[in-house]
N, CA and C of each residue as an Amber inpcrd file, in Angstrom:
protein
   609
   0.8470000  -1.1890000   0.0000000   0.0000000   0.0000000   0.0000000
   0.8840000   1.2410000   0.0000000   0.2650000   2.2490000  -0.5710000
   1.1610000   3.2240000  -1.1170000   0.5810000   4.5150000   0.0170000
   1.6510000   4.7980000   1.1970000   1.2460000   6.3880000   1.8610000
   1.0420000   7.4520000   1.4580000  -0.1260000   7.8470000   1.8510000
  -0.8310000   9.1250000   1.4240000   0.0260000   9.7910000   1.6980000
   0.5310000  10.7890000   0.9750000   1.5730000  12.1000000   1.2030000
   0.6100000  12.8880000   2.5920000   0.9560000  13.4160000   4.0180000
  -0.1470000  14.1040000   4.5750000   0.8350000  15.6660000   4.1460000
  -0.0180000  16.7350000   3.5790000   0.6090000  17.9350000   3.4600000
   0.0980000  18.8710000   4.5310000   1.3850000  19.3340000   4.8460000
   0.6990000  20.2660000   6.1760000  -0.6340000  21.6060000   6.1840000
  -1.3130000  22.1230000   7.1900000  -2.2550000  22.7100000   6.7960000
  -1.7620000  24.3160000   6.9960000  -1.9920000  25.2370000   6.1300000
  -1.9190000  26.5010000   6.6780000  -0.9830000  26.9220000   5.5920000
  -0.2810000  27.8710000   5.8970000   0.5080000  28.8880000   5.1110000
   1.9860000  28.4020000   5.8620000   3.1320000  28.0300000   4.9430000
   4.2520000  27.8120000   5.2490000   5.1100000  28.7350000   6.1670000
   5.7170000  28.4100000   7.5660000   6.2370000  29.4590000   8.5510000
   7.4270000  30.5470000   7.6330000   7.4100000  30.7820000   5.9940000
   8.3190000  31.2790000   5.8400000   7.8730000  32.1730000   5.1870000
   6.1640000  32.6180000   5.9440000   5.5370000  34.3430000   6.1120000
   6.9230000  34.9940000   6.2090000   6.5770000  36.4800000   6.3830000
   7.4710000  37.5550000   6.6790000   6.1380000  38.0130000   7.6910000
   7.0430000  38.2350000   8.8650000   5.9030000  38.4640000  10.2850000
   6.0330000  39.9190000   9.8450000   6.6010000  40.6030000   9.4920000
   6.6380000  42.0630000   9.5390000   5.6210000  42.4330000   8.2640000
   5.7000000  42.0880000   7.1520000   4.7640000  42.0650000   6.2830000
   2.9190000  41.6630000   6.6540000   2.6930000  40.7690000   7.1810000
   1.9380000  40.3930000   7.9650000   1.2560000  41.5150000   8.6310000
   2.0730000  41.6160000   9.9830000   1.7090000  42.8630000  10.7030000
   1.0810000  44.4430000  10.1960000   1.7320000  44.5360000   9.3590000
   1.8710000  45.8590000   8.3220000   0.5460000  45.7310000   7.6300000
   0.2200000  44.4520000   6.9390000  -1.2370000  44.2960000   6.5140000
  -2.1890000  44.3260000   7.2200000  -2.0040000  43.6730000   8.3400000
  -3.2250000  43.5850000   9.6410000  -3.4850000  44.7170000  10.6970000
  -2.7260000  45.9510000  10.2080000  -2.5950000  47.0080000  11.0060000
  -3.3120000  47.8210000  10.1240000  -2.8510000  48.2010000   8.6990000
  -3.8070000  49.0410000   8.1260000  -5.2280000  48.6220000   7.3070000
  -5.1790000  47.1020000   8.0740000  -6.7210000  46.6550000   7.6860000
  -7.6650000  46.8810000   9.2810000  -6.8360000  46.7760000  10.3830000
  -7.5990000  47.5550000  11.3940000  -7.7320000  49.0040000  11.4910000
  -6.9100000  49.8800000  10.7810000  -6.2750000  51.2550000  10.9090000
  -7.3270000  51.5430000   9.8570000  -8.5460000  50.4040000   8.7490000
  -8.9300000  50.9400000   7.7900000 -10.4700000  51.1730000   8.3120000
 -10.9250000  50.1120000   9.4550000 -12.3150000  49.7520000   9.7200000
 -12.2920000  49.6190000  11.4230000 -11.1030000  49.6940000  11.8150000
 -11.0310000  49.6480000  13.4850000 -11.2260000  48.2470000  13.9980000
 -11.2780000  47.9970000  15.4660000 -10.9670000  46.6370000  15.5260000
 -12.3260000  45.9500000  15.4950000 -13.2400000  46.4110000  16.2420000
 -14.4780000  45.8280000  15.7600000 -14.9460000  45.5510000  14.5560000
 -14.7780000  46.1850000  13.1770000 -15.2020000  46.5730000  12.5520000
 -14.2600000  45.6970000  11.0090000 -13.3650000  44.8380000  11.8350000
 -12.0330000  44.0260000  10.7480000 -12.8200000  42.8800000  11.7940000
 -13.1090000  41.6660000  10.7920000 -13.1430000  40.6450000  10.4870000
 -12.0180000  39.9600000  10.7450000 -12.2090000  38.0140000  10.9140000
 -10.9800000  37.1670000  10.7310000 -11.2790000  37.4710000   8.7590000
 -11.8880000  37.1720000   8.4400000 -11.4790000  37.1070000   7.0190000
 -11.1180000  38.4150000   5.8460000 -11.4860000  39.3190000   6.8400000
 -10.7700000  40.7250000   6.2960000  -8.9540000  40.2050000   6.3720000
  -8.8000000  39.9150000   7.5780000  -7.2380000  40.1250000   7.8580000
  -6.5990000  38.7410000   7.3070000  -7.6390000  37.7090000   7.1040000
  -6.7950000  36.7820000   6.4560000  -6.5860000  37.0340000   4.9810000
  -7.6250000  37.9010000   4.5530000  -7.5100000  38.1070000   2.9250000
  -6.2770000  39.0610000   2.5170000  -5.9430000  40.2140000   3.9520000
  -4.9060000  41.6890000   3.7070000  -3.7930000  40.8090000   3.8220000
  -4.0510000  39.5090000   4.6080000  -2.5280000  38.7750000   5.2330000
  -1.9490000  37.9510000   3.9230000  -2.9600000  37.5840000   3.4340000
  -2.7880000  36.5790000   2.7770000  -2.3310000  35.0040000   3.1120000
  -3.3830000  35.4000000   4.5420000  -3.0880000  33.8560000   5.0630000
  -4.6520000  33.8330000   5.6090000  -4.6560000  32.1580000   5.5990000
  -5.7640000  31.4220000   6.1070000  -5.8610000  31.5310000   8.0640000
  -6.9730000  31.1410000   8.1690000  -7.5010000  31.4130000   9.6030000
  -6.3390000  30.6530000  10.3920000  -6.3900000  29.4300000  10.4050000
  -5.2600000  28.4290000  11.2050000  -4.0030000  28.8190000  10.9350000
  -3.9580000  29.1700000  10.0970000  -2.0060000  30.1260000   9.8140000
  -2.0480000  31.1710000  11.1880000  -2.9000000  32.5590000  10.9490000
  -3.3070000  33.2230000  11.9030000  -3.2700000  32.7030000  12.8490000
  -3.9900000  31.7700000  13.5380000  -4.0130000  31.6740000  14.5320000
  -2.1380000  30.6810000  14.6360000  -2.3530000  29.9920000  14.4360000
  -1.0990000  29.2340000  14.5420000   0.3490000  30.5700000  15.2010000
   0.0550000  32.0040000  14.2860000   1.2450000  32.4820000  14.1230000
   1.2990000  33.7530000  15.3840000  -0.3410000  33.9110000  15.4370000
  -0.4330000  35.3390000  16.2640000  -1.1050000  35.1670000  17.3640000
  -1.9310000  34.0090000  17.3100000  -3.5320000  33.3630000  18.4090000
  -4.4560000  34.3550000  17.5400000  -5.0770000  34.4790000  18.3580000
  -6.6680000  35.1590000  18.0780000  -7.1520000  36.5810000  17.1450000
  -8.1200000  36.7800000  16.9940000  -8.2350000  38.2930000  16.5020000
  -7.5670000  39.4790000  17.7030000  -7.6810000  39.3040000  19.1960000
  -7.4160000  39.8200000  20.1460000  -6.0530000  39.9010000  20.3570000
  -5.4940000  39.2350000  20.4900000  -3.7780000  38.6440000  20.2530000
  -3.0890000  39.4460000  18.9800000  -3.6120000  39.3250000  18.1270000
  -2.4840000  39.5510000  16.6500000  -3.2950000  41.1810000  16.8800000
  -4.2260000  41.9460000  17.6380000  -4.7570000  42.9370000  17.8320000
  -3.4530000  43.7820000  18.8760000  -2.7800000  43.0730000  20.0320000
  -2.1170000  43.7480000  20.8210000  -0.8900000  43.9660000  20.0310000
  -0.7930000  43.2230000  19.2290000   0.4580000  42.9010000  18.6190000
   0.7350000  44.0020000  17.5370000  -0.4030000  44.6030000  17.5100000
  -0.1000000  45.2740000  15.7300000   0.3730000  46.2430000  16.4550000
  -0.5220000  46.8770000  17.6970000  -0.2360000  48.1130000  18.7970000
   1.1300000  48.2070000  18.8160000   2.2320000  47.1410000  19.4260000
   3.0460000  47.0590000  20.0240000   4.0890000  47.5820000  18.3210000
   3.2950000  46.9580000  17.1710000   4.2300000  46.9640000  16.3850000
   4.4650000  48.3040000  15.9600000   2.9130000  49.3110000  15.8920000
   2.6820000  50.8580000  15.0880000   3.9980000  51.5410000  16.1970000
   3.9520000  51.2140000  17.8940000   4.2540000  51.4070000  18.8470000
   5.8820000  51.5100000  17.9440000   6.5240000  50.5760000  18.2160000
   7.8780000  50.4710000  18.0540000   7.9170000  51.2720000  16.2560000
   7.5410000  51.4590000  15.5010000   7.5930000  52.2260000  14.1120000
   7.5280000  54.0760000  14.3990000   6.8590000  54.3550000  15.2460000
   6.6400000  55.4020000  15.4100000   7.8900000  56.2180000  16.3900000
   8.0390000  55.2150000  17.1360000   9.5690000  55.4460000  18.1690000
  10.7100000  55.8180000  17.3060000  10.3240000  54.6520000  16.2400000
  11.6610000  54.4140000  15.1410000  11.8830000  55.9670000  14.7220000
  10.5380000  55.9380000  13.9750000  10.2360000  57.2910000  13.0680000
  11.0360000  58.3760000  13.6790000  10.4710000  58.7000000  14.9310000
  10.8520000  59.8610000  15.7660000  12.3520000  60.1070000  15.7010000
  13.2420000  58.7650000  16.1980000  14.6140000  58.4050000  16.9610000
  15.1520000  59.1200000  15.2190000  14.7640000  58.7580000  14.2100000
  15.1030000  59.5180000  12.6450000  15.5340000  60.5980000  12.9150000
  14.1900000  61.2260000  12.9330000  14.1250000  62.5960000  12.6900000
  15.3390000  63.2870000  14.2520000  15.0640000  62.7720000  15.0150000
  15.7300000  63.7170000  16.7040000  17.3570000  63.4500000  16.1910000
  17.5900000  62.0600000  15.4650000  18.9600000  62.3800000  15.1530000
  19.5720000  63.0950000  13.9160000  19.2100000  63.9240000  13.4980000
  19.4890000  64.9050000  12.6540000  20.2070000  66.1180000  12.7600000
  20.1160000  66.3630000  14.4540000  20.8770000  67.2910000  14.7160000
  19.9790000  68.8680000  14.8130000  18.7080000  68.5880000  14.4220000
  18.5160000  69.7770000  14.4440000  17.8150000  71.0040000  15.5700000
  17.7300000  72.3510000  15.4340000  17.5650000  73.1120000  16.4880000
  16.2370000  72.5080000  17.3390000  15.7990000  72.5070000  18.2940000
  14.9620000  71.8340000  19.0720000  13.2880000  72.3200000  18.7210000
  13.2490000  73.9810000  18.1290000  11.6920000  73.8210000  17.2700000
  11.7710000  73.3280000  16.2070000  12.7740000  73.2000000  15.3880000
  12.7440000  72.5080000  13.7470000  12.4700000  71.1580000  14.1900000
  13.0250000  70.6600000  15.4800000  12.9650000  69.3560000  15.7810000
  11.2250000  68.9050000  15.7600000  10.8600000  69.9180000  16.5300000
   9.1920000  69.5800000  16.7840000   8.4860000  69.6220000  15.4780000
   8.8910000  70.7230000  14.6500000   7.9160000  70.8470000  13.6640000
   8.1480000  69.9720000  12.5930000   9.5440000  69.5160000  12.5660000
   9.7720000  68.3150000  11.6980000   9.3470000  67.0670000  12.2050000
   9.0440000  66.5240000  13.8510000   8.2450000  65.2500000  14.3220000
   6.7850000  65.5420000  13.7000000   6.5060000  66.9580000  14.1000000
   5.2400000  67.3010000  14.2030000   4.5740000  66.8150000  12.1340000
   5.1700000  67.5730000  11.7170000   4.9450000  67.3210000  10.0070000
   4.6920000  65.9560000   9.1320000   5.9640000  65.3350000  10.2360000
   5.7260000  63.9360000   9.5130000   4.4380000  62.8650000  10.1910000
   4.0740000  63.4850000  11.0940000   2.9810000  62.9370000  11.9770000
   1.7220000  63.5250000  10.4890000   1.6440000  65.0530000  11.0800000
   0.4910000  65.1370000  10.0690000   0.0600000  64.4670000   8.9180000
   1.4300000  64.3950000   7.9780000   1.2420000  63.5090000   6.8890000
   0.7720000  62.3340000   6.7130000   1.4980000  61.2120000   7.6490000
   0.4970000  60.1280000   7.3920000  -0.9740000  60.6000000   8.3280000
  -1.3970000  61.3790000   8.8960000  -2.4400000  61.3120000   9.5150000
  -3.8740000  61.9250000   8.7200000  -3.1510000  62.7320000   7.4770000
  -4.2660000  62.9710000   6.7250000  -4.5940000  62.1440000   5.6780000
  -3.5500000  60.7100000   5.6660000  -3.8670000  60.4060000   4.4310000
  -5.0720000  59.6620000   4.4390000  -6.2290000  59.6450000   3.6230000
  -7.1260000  58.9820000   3.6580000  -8.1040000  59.0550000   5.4080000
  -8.2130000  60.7650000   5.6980000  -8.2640000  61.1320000   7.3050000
  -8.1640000  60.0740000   8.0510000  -7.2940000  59.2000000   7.9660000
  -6.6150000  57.3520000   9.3600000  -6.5590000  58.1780000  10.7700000
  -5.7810000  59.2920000  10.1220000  -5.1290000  59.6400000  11.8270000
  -4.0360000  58.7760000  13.0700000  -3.9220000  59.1370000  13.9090000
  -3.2340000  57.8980000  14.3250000  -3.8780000  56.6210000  14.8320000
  -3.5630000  55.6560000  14.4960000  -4.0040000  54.3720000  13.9590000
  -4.3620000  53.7850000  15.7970000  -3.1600000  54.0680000  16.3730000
  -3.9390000  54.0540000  18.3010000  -4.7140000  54.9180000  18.8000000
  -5.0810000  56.2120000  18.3020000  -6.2770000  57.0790000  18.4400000
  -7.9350000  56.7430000  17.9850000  -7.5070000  55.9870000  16.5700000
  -8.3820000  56.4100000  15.8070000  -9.3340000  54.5880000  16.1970000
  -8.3470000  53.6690000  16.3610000  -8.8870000  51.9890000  16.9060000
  -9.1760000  51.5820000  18.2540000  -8.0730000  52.2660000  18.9030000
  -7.7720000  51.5120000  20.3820000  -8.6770000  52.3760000  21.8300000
  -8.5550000  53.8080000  21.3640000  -9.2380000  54.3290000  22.1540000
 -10.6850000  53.4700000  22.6170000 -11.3830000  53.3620000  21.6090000
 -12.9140000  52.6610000  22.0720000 -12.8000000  51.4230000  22.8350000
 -11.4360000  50.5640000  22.2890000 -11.3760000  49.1390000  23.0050000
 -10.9270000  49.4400000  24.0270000  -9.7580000  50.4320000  24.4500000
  -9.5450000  50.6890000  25.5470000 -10.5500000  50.8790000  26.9260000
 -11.6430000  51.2910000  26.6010000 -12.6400000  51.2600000  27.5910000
 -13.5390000  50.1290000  28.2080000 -13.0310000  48.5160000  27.2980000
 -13.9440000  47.6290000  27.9150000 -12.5880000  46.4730000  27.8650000
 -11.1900000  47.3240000  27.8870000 -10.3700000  46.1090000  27.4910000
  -8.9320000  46.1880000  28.2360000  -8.4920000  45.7440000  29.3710000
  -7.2460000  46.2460000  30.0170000  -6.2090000  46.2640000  29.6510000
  -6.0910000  45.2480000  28.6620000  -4.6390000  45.1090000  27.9420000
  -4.8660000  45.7850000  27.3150000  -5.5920000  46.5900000  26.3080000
  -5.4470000  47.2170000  25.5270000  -5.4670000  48.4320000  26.1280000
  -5.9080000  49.1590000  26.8560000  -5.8660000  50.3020000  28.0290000
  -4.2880000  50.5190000  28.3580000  -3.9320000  49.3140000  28.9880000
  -2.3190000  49.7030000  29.3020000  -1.7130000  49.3950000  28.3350000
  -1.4420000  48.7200000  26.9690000  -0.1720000  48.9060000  26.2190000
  -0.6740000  50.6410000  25.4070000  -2.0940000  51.1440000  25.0280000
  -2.1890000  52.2800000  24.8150000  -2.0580000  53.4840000  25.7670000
  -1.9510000  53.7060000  27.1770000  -1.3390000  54.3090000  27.9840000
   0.3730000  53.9590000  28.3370000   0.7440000  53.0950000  27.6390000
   2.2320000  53.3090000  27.7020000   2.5290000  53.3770000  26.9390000
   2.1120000  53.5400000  25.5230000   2.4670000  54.5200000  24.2800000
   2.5000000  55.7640000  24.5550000   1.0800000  55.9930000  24.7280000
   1.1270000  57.8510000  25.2620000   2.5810000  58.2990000  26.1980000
   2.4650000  57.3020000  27.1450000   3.8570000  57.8480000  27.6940000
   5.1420000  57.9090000  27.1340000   5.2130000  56.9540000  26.7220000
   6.5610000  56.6380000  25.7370000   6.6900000  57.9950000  25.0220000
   5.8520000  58.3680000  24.1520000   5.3420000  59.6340000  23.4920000
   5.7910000  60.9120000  24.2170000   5.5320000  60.8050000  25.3490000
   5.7880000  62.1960000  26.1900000   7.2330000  62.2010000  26.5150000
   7.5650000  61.0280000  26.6350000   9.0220000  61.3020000  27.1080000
   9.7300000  61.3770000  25.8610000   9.9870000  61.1920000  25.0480000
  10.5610000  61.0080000  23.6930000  10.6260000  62.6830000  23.3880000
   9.6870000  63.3900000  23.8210000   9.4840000  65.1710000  23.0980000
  10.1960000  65.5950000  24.6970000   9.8420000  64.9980000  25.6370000
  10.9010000  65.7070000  27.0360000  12.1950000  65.2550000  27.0520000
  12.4620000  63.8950000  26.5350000  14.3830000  63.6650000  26.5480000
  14.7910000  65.1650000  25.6060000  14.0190000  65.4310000  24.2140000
  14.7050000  66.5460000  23.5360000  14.5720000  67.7750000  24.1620000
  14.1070000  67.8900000  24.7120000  13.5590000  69.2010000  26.1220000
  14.8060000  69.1630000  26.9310000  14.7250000  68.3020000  27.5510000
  16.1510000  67.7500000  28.6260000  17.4400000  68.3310000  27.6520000
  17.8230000  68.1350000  26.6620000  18.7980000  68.1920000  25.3660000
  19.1180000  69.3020000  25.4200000  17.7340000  70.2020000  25.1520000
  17.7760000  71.5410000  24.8550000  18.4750000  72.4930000  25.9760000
  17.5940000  71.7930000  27.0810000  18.0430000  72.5810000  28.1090000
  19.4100000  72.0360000  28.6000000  20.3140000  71.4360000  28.7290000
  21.4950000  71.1520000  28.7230000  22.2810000  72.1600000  27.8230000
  21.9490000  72.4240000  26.3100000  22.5570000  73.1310000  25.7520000
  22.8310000  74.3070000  26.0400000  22.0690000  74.9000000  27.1320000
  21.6480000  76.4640000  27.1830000  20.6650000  76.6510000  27.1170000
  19.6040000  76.6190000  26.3720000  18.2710000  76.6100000  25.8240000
  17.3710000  76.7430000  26.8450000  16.3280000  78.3230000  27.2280000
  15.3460000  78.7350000  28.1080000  14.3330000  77.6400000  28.0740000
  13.9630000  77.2050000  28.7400000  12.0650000  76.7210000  28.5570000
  11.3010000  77.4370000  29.2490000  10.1750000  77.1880000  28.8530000
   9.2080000  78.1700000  29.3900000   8.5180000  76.9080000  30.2610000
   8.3560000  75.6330000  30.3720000   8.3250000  75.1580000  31.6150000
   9.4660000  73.6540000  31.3970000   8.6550000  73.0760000  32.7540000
  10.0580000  71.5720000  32.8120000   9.5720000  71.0040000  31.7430000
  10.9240000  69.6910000  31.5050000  10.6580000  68.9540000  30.1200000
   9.8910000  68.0590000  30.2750000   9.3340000  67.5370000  31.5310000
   8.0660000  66.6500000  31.2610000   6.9330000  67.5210000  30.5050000
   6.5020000  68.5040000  31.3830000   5.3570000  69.3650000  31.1550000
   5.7310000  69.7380000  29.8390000   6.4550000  70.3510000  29.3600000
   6.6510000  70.0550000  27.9380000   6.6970000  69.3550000  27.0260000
   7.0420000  67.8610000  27.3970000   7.1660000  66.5670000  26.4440000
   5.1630000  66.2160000  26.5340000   4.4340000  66.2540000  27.3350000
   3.4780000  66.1780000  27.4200000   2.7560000  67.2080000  26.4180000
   3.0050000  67.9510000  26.6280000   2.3860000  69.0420000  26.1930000
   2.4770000  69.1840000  24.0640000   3.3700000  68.4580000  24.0070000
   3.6440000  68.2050000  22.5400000   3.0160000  66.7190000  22.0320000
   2.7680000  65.8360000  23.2530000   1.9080000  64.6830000  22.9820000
   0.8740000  65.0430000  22.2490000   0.2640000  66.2540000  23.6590000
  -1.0150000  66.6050000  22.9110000  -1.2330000  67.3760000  22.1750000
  -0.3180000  67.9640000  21.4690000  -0.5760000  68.6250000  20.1910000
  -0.3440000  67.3860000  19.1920000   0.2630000  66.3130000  19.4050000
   0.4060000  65.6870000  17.9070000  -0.9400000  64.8640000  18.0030000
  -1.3840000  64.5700000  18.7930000  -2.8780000  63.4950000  19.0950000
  -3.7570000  64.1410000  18.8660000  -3.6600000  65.7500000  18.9700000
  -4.9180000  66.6320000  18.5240000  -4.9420000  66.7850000  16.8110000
  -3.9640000  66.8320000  16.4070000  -3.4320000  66.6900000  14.8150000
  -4.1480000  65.5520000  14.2370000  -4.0590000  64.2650000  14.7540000
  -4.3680000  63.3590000  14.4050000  -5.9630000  63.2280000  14.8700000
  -6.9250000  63.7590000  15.8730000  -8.3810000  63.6580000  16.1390000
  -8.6000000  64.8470000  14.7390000  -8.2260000  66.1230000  14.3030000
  -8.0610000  66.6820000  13.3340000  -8.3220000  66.2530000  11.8120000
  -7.4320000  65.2370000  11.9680000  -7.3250000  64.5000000  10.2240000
  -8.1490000  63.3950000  10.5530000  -8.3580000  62.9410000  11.6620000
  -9.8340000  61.5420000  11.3280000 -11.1340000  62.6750000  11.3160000
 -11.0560000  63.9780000  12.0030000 -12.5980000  64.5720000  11.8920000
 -12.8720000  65.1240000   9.9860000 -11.4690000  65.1940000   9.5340000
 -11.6150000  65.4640000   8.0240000 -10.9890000  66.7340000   7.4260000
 -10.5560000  67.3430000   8.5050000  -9.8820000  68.9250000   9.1800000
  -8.9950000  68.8000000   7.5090000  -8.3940000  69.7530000   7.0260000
  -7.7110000  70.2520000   5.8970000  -6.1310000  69.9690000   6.3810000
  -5.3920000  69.3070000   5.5810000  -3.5170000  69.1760000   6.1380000
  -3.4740000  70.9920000   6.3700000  -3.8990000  71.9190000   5.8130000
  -3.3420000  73.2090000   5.7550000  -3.1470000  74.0260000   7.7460000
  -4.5800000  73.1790000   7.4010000  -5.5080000  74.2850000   9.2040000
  -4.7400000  73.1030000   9.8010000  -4.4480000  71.9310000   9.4170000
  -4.0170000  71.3140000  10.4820000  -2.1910000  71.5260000  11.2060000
  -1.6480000  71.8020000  10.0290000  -0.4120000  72.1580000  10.1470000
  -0.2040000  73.7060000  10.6050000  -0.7300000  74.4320000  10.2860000
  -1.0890000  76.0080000  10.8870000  -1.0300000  75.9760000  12.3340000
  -1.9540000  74.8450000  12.9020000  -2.3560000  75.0160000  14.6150000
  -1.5390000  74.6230000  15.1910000  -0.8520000  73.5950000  14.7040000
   0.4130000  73.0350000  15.2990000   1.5830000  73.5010000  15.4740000
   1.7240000  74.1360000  14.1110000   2.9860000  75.7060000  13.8790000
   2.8080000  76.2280000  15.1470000   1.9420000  76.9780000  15.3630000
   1.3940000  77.7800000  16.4020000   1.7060000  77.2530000  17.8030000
   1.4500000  76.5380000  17.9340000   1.0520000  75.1050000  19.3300000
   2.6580000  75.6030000  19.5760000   3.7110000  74.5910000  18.8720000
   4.8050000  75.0890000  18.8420000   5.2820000  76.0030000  19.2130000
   5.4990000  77.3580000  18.4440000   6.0280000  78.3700000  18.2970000
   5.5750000  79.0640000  20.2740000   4.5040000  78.4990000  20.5710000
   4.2160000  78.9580000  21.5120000   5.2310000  78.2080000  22.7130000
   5.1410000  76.5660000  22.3350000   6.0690000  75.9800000  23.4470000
   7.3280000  76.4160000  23.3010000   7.7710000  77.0340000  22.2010000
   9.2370000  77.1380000  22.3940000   9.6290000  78.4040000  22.5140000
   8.5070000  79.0280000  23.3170000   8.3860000  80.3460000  23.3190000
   8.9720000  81.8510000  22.5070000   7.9330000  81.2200000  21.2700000
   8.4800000  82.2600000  20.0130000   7.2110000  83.1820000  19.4140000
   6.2870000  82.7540000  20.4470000   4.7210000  83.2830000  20.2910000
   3.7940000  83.0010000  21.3340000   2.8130000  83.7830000  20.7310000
   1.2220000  83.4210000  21.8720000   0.2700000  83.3070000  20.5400000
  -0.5930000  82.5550000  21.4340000  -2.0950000  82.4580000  20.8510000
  -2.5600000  83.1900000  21.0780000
């Protein structure tokens, strides 16, 4: 008797997890998490349900995961731009710019603003890895605060209260471009926002 070949089931482990991720982020980033399907994300993945699960667990699971991933891209992004060298408002308005941009495209906004907020309210893990983004966030605009002020450089307050304070101008940018707001008015307020923290103006 001749053995049935058994061929394994699913999508071969020699995915690209980063590719993956990248699909399953702007297929939640497109419809939010309620609102993405297993077969939305198996179709963006180009993998079958048992692959998925096999590779990430659940819709909930490969959900914390995308967080963690926009999470570490956006750090990346930033750590870019802060090493450039440049004066500490060019610094902001150049984080600040490249934020706007992807945030108007197709008004997404930021992709943990615009998904996680709602789950955050009935969901703890998702509550705390999106409250330790925000933080991450604040300190990232206060280490360059800290920088500044080492150099010489006045502030008009400490670099937490400042690194905070630029959180929420880039998260307001981004509630901005999901309400449908214009890149123009949106980049204008932020100029401003700025120019004010680095005390080069008032509102």
């Amino acid at each position: 008797m001749v053995q049935k070949e058994v061929k394994p089931r699913g999508r071969p482990k020699s995915y690209d997890r980063e590719e993956a991720l990248m699909a399953a982020m702007m297929t939640f980033w497109k419809a939010g998490y309620a609102g993405t399907s297993l077969d939305d994300l198996s179709a963006a993945m180009a993998m079958n349900r048992p692959s998925i699960y096999a590779a990430f667990g659940d819709k909930r699971a490969l959900y914390l995961e995308v967080i963690d991933f926009y999470r570490r891209r956006v750090r990346a992004s930033f750590d870019r731009l802060f090493d450039k060298g440049l004066p500490l408002c060019e610094t902001l308005q150049a984080a600040t710019a490249k934020a706007i941009e992807t945030y108007v495209e197709d008004q997404k906004g930021c992709f943990v603003v615009g998904t996680a907020i709602t789950e955050a309210a009935v969901d703890d893990d998702v509550r705390a890895v999106t409250a330790e983004m925000f933080r991450e966030i604040e300190q990232v605009f206060a280490q360059r605060f800290r920088e500044a002020a080492a150099r010489g450089q006045n502030l008009i307050a400490p670099p937490e209260v400042l690194g905070a304070l630029m959180s929420d101008v880039v998260h307001g940018c981004s509630l901005k471009a999901r309400a449908g707001q214009n890149r123009e008015e949106i980049e204008a307020s932020a100029r401003r926002s700025i120019d004010m923290i680095c005390g080069r103006g008032t509102v």
